[in-house]
Short mmCIF file of C-alpha atoms in Angstrom, two decimals:
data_model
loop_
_atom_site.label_atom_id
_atom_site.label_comp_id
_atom_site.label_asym_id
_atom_site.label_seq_id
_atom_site.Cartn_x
_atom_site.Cartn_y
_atom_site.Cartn_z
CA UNK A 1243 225.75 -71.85 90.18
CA UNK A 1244 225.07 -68.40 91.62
CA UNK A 1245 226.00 -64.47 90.98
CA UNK A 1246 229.11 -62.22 91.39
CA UNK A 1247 229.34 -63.66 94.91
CA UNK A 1248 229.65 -67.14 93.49
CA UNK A 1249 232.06 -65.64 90.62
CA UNK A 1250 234.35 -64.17 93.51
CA UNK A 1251 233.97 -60.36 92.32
CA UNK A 1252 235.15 -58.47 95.18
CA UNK A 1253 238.13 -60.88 96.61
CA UNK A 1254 241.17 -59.60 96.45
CA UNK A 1255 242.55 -62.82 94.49
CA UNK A 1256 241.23 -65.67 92.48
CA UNK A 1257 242.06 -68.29 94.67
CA UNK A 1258 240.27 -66.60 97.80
CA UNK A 1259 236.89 -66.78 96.00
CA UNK A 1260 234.72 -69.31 97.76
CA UNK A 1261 234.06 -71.43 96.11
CA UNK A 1262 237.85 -72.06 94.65
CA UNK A 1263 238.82 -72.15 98.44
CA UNK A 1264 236.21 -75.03 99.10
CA UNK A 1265 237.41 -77.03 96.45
CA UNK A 1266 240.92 -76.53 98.35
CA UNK A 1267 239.79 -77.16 101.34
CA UNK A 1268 237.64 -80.56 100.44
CA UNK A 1269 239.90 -81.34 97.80
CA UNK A 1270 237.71 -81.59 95.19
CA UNK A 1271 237.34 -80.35 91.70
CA UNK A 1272 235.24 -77.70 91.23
CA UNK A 1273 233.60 -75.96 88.60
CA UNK A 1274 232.24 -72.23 89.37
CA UNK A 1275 229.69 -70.78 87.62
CA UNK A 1276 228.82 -67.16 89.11
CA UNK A 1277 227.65 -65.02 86.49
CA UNK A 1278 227.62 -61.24 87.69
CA UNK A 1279 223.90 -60.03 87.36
CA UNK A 1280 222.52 -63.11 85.85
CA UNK A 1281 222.33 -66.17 87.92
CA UNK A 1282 218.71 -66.07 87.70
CA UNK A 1283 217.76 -70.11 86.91
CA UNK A 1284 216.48 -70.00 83.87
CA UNK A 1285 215.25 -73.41 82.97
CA UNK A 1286 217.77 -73.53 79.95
CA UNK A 1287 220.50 -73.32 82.39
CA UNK A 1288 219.53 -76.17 84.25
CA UNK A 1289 219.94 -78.28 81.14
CA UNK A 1290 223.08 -77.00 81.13
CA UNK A 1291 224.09 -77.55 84.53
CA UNK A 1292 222.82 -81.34 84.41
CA UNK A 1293 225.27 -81.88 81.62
CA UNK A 1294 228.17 -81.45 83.97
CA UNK A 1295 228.90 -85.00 85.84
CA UNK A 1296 229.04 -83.13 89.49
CA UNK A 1297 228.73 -84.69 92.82
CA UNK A 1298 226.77 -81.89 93.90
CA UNK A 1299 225.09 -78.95 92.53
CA UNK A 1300 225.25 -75.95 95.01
CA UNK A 1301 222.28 -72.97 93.96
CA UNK A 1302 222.94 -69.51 95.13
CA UNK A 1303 221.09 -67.14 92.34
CA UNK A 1304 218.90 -64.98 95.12
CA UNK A 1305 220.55 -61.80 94.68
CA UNK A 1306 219.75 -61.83 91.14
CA UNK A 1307 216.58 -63.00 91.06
CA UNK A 1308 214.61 -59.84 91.05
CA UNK A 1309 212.02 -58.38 88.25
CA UNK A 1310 213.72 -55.48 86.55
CA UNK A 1311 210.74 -54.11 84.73
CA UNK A 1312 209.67 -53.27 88.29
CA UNK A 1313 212.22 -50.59 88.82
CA UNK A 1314 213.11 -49.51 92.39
CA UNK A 1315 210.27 -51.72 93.64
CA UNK A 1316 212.21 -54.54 92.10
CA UNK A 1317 214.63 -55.33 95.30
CA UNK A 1318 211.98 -56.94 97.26
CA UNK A 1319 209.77 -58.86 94.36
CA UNK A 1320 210.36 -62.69 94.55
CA UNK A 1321 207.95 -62.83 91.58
CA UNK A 1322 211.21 -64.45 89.70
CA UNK A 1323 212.42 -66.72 92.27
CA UNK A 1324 208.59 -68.36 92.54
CA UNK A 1325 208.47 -68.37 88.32
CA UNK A 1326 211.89 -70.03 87.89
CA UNK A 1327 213.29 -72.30 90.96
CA UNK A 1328 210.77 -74.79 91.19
CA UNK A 1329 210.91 -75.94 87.40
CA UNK A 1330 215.01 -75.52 87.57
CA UNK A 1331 215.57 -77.64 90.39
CA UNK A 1332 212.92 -80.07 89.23
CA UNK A 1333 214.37 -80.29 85.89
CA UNK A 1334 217.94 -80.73 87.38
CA UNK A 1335 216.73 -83.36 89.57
CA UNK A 1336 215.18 -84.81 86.97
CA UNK A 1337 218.12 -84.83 84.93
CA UNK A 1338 220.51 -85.64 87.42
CA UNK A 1339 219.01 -88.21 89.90
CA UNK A 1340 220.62 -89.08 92.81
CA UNK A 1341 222.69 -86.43 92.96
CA UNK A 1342 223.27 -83.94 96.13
CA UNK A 1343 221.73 -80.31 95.51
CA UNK A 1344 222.28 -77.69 98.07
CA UNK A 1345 219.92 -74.31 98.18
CA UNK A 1346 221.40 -71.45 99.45
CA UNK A 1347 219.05 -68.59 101.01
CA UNK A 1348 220.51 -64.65 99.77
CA UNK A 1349 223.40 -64.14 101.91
CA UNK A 1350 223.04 -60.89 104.45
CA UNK A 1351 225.56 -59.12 106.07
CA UNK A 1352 222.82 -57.06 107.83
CA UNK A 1353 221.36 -60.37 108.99
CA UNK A 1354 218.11 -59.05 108.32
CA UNK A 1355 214.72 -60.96 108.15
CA UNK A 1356 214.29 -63.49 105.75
CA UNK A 1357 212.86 -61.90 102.91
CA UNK A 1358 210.24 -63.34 100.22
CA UNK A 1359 212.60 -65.13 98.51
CA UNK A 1360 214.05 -66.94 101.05
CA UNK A 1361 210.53 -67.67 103.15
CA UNK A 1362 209.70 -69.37 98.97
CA UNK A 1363 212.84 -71.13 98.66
CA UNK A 1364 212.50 -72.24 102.28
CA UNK A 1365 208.79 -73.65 101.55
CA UNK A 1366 210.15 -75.67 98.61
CA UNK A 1367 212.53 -77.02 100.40
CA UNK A 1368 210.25 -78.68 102.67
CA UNK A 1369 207.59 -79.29 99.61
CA UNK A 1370 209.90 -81.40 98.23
CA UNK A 1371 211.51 -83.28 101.28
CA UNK A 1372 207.59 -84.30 102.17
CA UNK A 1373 207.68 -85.35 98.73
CA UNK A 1374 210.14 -87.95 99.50
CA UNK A 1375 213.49 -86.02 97.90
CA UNK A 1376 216.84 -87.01 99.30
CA UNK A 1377 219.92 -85.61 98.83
CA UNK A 1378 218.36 -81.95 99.64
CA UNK A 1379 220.61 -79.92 101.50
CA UNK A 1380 219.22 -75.87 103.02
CA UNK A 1381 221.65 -73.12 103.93
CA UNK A 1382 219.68 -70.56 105.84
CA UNK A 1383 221.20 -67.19 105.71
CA UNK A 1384 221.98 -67.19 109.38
CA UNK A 1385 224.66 -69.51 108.78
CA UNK A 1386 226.41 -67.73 105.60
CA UNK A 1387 227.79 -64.14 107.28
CA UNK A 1388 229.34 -63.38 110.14
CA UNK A 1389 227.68 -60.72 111.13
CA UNK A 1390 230.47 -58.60 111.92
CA UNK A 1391 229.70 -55.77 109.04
CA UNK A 1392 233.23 -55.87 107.85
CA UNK A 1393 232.79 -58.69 105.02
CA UNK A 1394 231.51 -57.01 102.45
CA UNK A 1395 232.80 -54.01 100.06
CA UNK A 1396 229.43 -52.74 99.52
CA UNK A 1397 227.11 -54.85 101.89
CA UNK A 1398 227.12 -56.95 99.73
CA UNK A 1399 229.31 -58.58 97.63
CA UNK A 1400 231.95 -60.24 100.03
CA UNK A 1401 235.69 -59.50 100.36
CA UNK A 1402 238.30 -61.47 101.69
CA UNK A 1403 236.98 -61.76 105.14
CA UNK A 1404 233.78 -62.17 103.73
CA UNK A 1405 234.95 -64.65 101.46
CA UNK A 1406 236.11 -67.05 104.25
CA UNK A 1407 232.80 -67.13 106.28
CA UNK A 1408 231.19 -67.95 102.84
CA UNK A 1409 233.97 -70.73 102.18
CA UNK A 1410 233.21 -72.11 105.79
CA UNK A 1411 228.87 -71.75 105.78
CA UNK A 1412 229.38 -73.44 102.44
CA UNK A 1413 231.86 -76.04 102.89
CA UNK A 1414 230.07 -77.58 105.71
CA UNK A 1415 226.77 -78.34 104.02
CA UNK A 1416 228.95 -79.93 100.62
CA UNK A 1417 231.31 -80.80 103.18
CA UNK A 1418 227.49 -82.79 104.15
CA UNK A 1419 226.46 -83.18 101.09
CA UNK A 1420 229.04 -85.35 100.05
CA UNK A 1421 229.53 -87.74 103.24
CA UNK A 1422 232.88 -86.13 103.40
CA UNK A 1423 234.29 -86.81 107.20
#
């Protein structure tokens, strides 16, 4: 569940998004839900997600998650990721015991600093493995670019090239995730 990235908006073909490519490559059946502007986890969607019998739920909504009444100043505002990803991953757990969830940091080509989102989603991740949570998988953004400056059309949504270091960051951790050798 994720954005444009997730959706595949910039590859050159279908079948080189991501996230089709790690199905391909773990052959598994996938189901992609990138929504261009609005993967922001709204706690509706999580009921929606938990419907779908998946061996793993894979969250990469950063890039959207931003306050829009807050204009320019709205790129670097986690406000939304703090009001929305707790109770969304709660409620999917909830929903969905048992079952692997991995959380993605936003993606960089620049490699820059984690920003406020990703220092939040990186807190709750270890909130809720103290709390005793298995099944919890992290993707830091180190891990999801190359870091070459060529995998991106806009530096930021991913192209081909792009595309494959996302498919690799990616399919190791549900590669992981689902005890896959």
């Amino acid at each position: 569940y994720g954005t444009s990235i997730t959706q595949g908006g910039c590859c050159s073909r279908p079948g080189l998004g991501f996230v089709n490519w790690v199905g391909r490559d773990l052959g598994v059946a996938v189901v992609g839900l990138g929504f261009s502007g609005s993967g922001i986890m709204e706690y509706e969607m999580s009921e929606h997600l938990a419907r779908i019998d998946a061996s793993c739920y894979v969250l990469d909504c950063l890039w959207n998650m931003k306050s829009r009444q807050d204009g320019e100043n709205a790129r670097n505002n986690h406000r939304m990721v703090e009001v929305n990803y707790e109770p969304f991953i709660r409620n999917l757990r909830a929903k969905r015991p048992g079952v692997p969830i991995v959380m993605a940091e936003q993606c960089d080509v620049f490699m820059k600093p984690k920003n406020g989102k990703d220092v939040f989603i990186k807190s709750l991740y270890d909130k809720l493995i103290a709390e005793g949570w298995k099944d919890l998988y992290y993707l830091p953004k180190e891990k999801i670019y190359t870091g070459d400056h060529e995998g991106t059309v806009d530096a930021v949504h991913p192209n081909d090239l792009g595309m494959q270091s996302l498919k690799n960051a990616f399919g190791g951790v549900i590669r992981q995730a689902l005890k896959i050798k």
